[in-house]
Amino acid sequence: MEPFSVRVTVRGYETDTQGHLNQAVYLNYAEHARWSMLQAAGISQAGLVGQGVGPVALETTISFRRELLAGDEVDVTCAFEWGEGKTFRIRQEIRKTDGTLAAEITAVGGIMNLTERKLVADPRAVFKELAADPDLLGL
């Protein structure tokens, strides 16, 4: 199964003085793809909050491979990797439409109980319960 993907066009105001996509914006693109994937699976922010939980980022690593410039169109992928504990991994790529890899992003996340302010024991179960299409999340 191909990973979930969303297309983004680099906007001029997102670039730095060298004309490159600002390094912080890569995180925005990754976050946009993650929320788009959750939404496509049938999970909304309101649905998560209604259950008293919310996703949290615990670690993020970006490997920059090629520059992106204003006007470039990119596809941002997103794939969840599930383990047995309280956390999960998210692997993402940002690729130009010609296939050039611009960045690789790996993240560790969890689901926080918003009342207890602690990670839930089984984030898979939370996502599986809320998702209309759990297959999209690899569940």
PDB file of C-alpha atoms in Angstrom:
ATOM      1  CA  MET A   1       0.000   0.000   0.000  1.00  0.00           C
ATOM      2  CA  GLU A   2       1.326   3.431  -0.952  1.00  0.00           C
ATOM      3  CA  PRO A   3       1.721   5.880   1.929  1.00  0.00           C
ATOM      4  CA  PHE A   4      -0.821   8.655   2.306  1.00  0.00           C
ATOM      5  CA  SER A   5       0.235  11.797   0.444  1.00  0.00           C
ATOM      6  CA  VAL A   6      -0.853  15.419   0.173  1.00  0.00           C
ATOM      7  CA  ARG A   7       0.378  17.972  -2.385  1.00  0.00           C
ATOM      8  CA  VAL A   8       1.647  21.383  -1.291  1.00  0.00           C
ATOM      9  CA  THR A   9       2.941  24.327  -3.315  1.00  0.00           C
ATOM     10  CA  VAL A  10       5.849  26.254  -1.777  1.00  0.00           C
ATOM     11  CA  ARG A  11       4.757  29.857  -1.277  1.00  0.00           C
ATOM     12  CA  GLY A  12       7.152  32.776  -1.616  1.00  0.00           C
ATOM     13  CA  TYR A  13       6.586  34.041   1.909  1.00  0.00           C
ATOM     14  CA  GLU A  14       7.777  30.648   3.241  1.00  0.00           C
ATOM     15  CA  THR A  15      11.280  31.126   1.861  1.00  0.00           C
ATOM     16  CA  ASP A  16      14.381  32.556   3.536  1.00  0.00           C
ATOM     17  CA  THR A  17      16.829  35.183   2.269  1.00  0.00           C
ATOM     18  CA  GLN A  18      18.548  32.596   0.025  1.00  0.00           C
ATOM     19  CA  GLY A  19      15.231  31.781  -1.611  1.00  0.00           C
ATOM     20  CA  HIS A  20      15.048  28.315   0.030  1.00  0.00           C
ATOM     21  CA  LEU A  21      12.042  26.993   1.887  1.00  0.00           C
ATOM     22  CA  ASN A  22      12.622  28.031   5.512  1.00  0.00           C
ATOM     23  CA  GLN A  23      13.664  25.046   7.606  1.00  0.00           C
ATOM     24  CA  ALA A  24      10.790  25.485  10.085  1.00  0.00           C
ATOM     25  CA  VAL A  25       8.201  25.275   7.302  1.00  0.00           C
ATOM     26  CA  TYR A  26       9.138  21.649   6.629  1.00  0.00           C
ATOM     27  CA  LEU A  27       7.604  20.905  10.036  1.00  0.00           C
ATOM     28  CA  ASN A  28       4.418  22.711   9.000  1.00  0.00           C
ATOM     29  CA  TYR A  29       4.183  20.613   5.840  1.00  0.00           C
ATOM     30  CA  ALA A  30       4.705  17.414   7.837  1.00  0.00           C
ATOM     31  CA  GLU A  31       2.045  18.441  10.367  1.00  0.00           C
ATOM     32  CA  HIS A  32      -0.367  19.328   7.565  1.00  0.00           C
ATOM     33  CA  ALA A  33       0.088  15.867   6.031  1.00  0.00           C
ATOM     34  CA  ARG A  34      -0.438  14.150   9.399  1.00  0.00           C
ATOM     35  CA  TRP A  35      -3.687  15.995  10.111  1.00  0.00           C
ATOM     36  CA  SER A  36      -4.840  15.447   6.517  1.00  0.00           C
ATOM     37  CA  MET A  37      -4.233  11.726   6.940  1.00  0.00           C
ATOM     38  CA  LEU A  38      -6.126  11.605  10.233  1.00  0.00           C
ATOM     39  CA  GLN A  39      -9.003  13.521   8.654  1.00  0.00           C
ATOM     40  CA  ALA A  40      -9.050  11.144   5.659  1.00  0.00           C
ATOM     41  CA  ALA A  41      -9.229   8.252   8.144  1.00  0.00           C
ATOM     42  CA  GLY A  42     -12.230   9.916   9.811  1.00  0.00           C
ATOM     43  CA  ILE A  43     -10.479  11.370  12.872  1.00  0.00           C
ATOM     44  CA  SER A  44     -11.013  15.042  13.636  1.00  0.00           C
ATOM     45  CA  GLN A  45      -9.473  17.309  16.248  1.00  0.00           C
ATOM     46  CA  ALA A  46     -12.932  17.744  17.761  1.00  0.00           C
ATOM     47  CA  GLY A  47     -13.370  13.959  17.901  1.00  0.00           C
ATOM     48  CA  LEU A  48     -10.073  13.533  19.728  1.00  0.00           C
ATOM     49  CA  VAL A  49     -10.844  16.313  22.221  1.00  0.00           C
ATOM     50  CA  GLY A  50     -14.332  14.838  22.688  1.00  0.00           C
ATOM     51  CA  GLN A  51     -12.658  11.630  23.822  1.00  0.00           C
ATOM     52  CA  GLY A  52     -10.426  13.605  26.181  1.00  0.00           C
ATOM     53  CA  VAL A  53      -7.239  12.881  24.251  1.00  0.00           C
ATOM     54  CA  GLY A  54      -4.855  14.619  21.884  1.00  0.00           C
ATOM     55  CA  PRO A  55      -1.782  13.685  19.852  1.00  0.00           C
ATOM     56  CA  VAL A  56       1.580  14.910  21.097  1.00  0.00           C
ATOM     57  CA  ALA A  57       4.938  15.161  19.373  1.00  0.00           C
ATOM     58  CA  LEU A  58       7.769  13.750  21.450  1.00  0.00           C
ATOM     59  CA  GLU A  59      10.644  13.854  18.952  1.00  0.00           C
ATOM     60  CA  THR A  60      11.138  15.019  15.376  1.00  0.00           C
ATOM     61  CA  THR A  61      14.142  14.634  13.086  1.00  0.00           C
ATOM     62  CA  ILE A  62      14.463  16.256   9.660  1.00  0.00           C
ATOM     63  CA  SER A  63      17.075  15.261   7.110  1.00  0.00           C
ATOM     64  CA  PHE A  64      17.318  17.891   4.381  1.00  0.00           C
ATOM     65  CA  ARG A  65      18.249  16.395   0.984  1.00  0.00           C
ATOM     66  CA  ARG A  66      17.522  19.022  -1.704  1.00  0.00           C
ATOM     67  CA  GLU A  67      16.450  22.640  -1.656  1.00  0.00           C
ATOM     68  CA  LEU A  68      12.891  23.734  -2.301  1.00  0.00           C
ATOM     69  CA  LEU A  69      12.090  27.066  -3.923  1.00  0.00           C
ATOM     70  CA  ALA A  70       8.962  29.200  -4.242  1.00  0.00           C
ATOM     71  CA  GLY A  71       6.585  27.647  -6.759  1.00  0.00           C
ATOM     72  CA  ASP A  72       7.878  24.079  -6.305  1.00  0.00           C
ATOM     73  CA  GLU A  73       5.106  21.532  -5.914  1.00  0.00           C
ATOM     74  CA  VAL A  74       5.805  18.751  -3.448  1.00  0.00           C
ATOM     75  CA  ASP A  75       4.098  15.618  -2.236  1.00  0.00           C
ATOM     76  CA  VAL A  76       4.287  15.058   1.514  1.00  0.00           C
ATOM     77  CA  THR A  77       3.813  11.442   2.546  1.00  0.00           C
ATOM     78  CA  CYS A  78       2.801  10.071   5.898  1.00  0.00           C
ATOM     79  CA  ALA A  79       2.955   6.538   7.305  1.00  0.00           C
ATOM     80  CA  PHE A  80       2.424   5.442  10.900  1.00  0.00           C
ATOM     81  CA  GLU A  81       4.509   2.628  12.399  1.00  0.00           C
ATOM     82  CA  TRP A  82       3.006   0.957  15.435  1.00  0.00           C
ATOM     83  CA  GLY A  83       4.842  -0.742  18.269  1.00  0.00           C
ATOM     84  CA  GLU A  84       3.632  -2.187  21.519  1.00  0.00           C
ATOM     85  CA  GLY A  85       4.170   0.746  23.901  1.00  0.00           C
ATOM     86  CA  LYS A  86       2.766   4.198  24.517  1.00  0.00           C
ATOM     87  CA  THR A  87       4.450   5.720  21.467  1.00  0.00           C
ATOM     88  CA  PHE A  88       4.411   5.312  17.701  1.00  0.00           C
ATOM     89  CA  ARG A  89       6.609   6.465  14.816  1.00  0.00           C
ATOM     90  CA  ILE A  90       5.646   8.526  11.814  1.00  0.00           C
ATOM     91  CA  ARG A  91       7.780   8.391   8.673  1.00  0.00           C
ATOM     92  CA  GLN A  92       7.381  11.125   6.098  1.00  0.00           C
ATOM     93  CA  GLU A  93       9.020  12.236   2.886  1.00  0.00           C
ATOM     94  CA  ILE A  94       8.780  15.505   1.012  1.00  0.00           C
ATOM     95  CA  ARG A  95       9.345  14.929  -2.698  1.00  0.00           C
ATOM     96  CA  LYS A  96       9.189  17.249  -5.676  1.00  0.00           C
ATOM     97  CA  THR A  97       6.708  16.110  -8.298  1.00  0.00           C
ATOM     98  CA  ASP A  98       9.646  14.912 -10.437  1.00  0.00           C
ATOM     99  CA  GLY A  99      10.470  12.423  -7.648  1.00  0.00           C
ATOM    100  CA  THR A 100      13.429  14.311  -6.156  1.00  0.00           C
ATOM    101  CA  LEU A 101      13.634  13.672  -2.410  1.00  0.00           C
ATOM    102  CA  ALA A 102      13.795  17.041  -0.632  1.00  0.00           C
ATOM    103  CA  ALA A 103      13.494  15.907   2.990  1.00  0.00           C
ATOM    104  CA  GLU A 104      12.916  12.923   5.237  1.00  0.00           C
ATOM    105  CA  ILE A 105      11.104  13.398   8.522  1.00  0.00           C
ATOM    106  CA  THR A 106      10.815  10.885  11.329  1.00  0.00           C
ATOM    107  CA  ALA A 107       8.782  11.571  14.421  1.00  0.00           C
ATOM    108  CA  VAL A 108       7.835   9.869  17.648  1.00  0.00           C
ATOM    109  CA  GLY A 109       4.372  10.633  18.939  1.00  0.00           C
ATOM    110  CA  GLY A 110       1.854   9.565  21.511  1.00  0.00           C
ATOM    111  CA  ILE A 111      -1.697  10.204  22.607  1.00  0.00           C
ATOM    112  CA  MET A 112      -2.110  12.233  25.792  1.00  0.00           C
ATOM    113  CA  ASN A 113      -5.015  11.903  28.184  1.00  0.00           C
ATOM    114  CA  LEU A 114      -5.913  15.592  28.476  1.00  0.00           C
ATOM    115  CA  THR A 115      -7.215  15.271  32.043  1.00  0.00           C
ATOM    116  CA  GLU A 116      -4.374  13.205  33.501  1.00  0.00           C
ATOM    117  CA  ARG A 117      -1.712  14.852  31.281  1.00  0.00           C
ATOM    118  CA  LYS A 118      -0.139  11.427  30.709  1.00  0.00           C
ATOM    119  CA  LEU A 119       0.320   9.265  27.641  1.00  0.00           C
ATOM    120  CA  VAL A 120      -2.366   6.641  27.116  1.00  0.00           C
ATOM    121  CA  ALA A 121      -1.142   3.057  27.304  1.00  0.00           C
ATOM    122  CA  ASP A 122      -2.340   2.021  23.840  1.00  0.00           C
ATOM    123  CA  PRO A 123      -2.486   4.797  21.210  1.00  0.00           C
ATOM    124  CA  ARG A 124      -3.378   2.217  18.540  1.00  0.00           C
ATOM    125  CA  ALA A 125      -6.630   1.434  20.329  1.00  0.00           C
ATOM    126  CA  VAL A 126      -7.571   5.124  20.503  1.00  0.00           C
ATOM    127  CA  PHE A 127      -6.993   5.688  16.786  1.00  0.00           C
ATOM    128  CA  LYS A 128      -8.675   2.401  15.842  1.00  0.00           C
ATOM    129  CA  GLU A 129     -11.772   3.281  17.864  1.00  0.00           C
ATOM    130  CA  LEU A 130     -12.091   6.761  16.344  1.00  0.00           C
ATOM    131  CA  ALA A 131     -11.147   5.971  12.725  1.00  0.00           C
ATOM    132  CA  ALA A 132     -13.746   5.298  10.071  1.00  0.00           C
ATOM    133  CA  ASP A 133     -10.895   3.900   7.918  1.00  0.00           C
ATOM    134  CA  PRO A 134      -8.270   2.413  10.265  1.00  0.00           C
ATOM    135  CA  ASP A 135      -6.497   0.730   7.330  1.00  0.00           C
ATOM    136  CA  LEU A 136      -5.308   4.170   6.209  1.00  0.00           C
ATOM    137  CA  LEU A 137      -3.428   4.409   9.526  1.00  0.00           C
ATOM    138  CA  GLY A 138      -1.943   0.943   9.204  1.00  0.00           C
ATOM    139  CA  LEU A 139      -4.305  -0.496  11.816  1.00  0.00           C
TER     140      LEU A 139
END
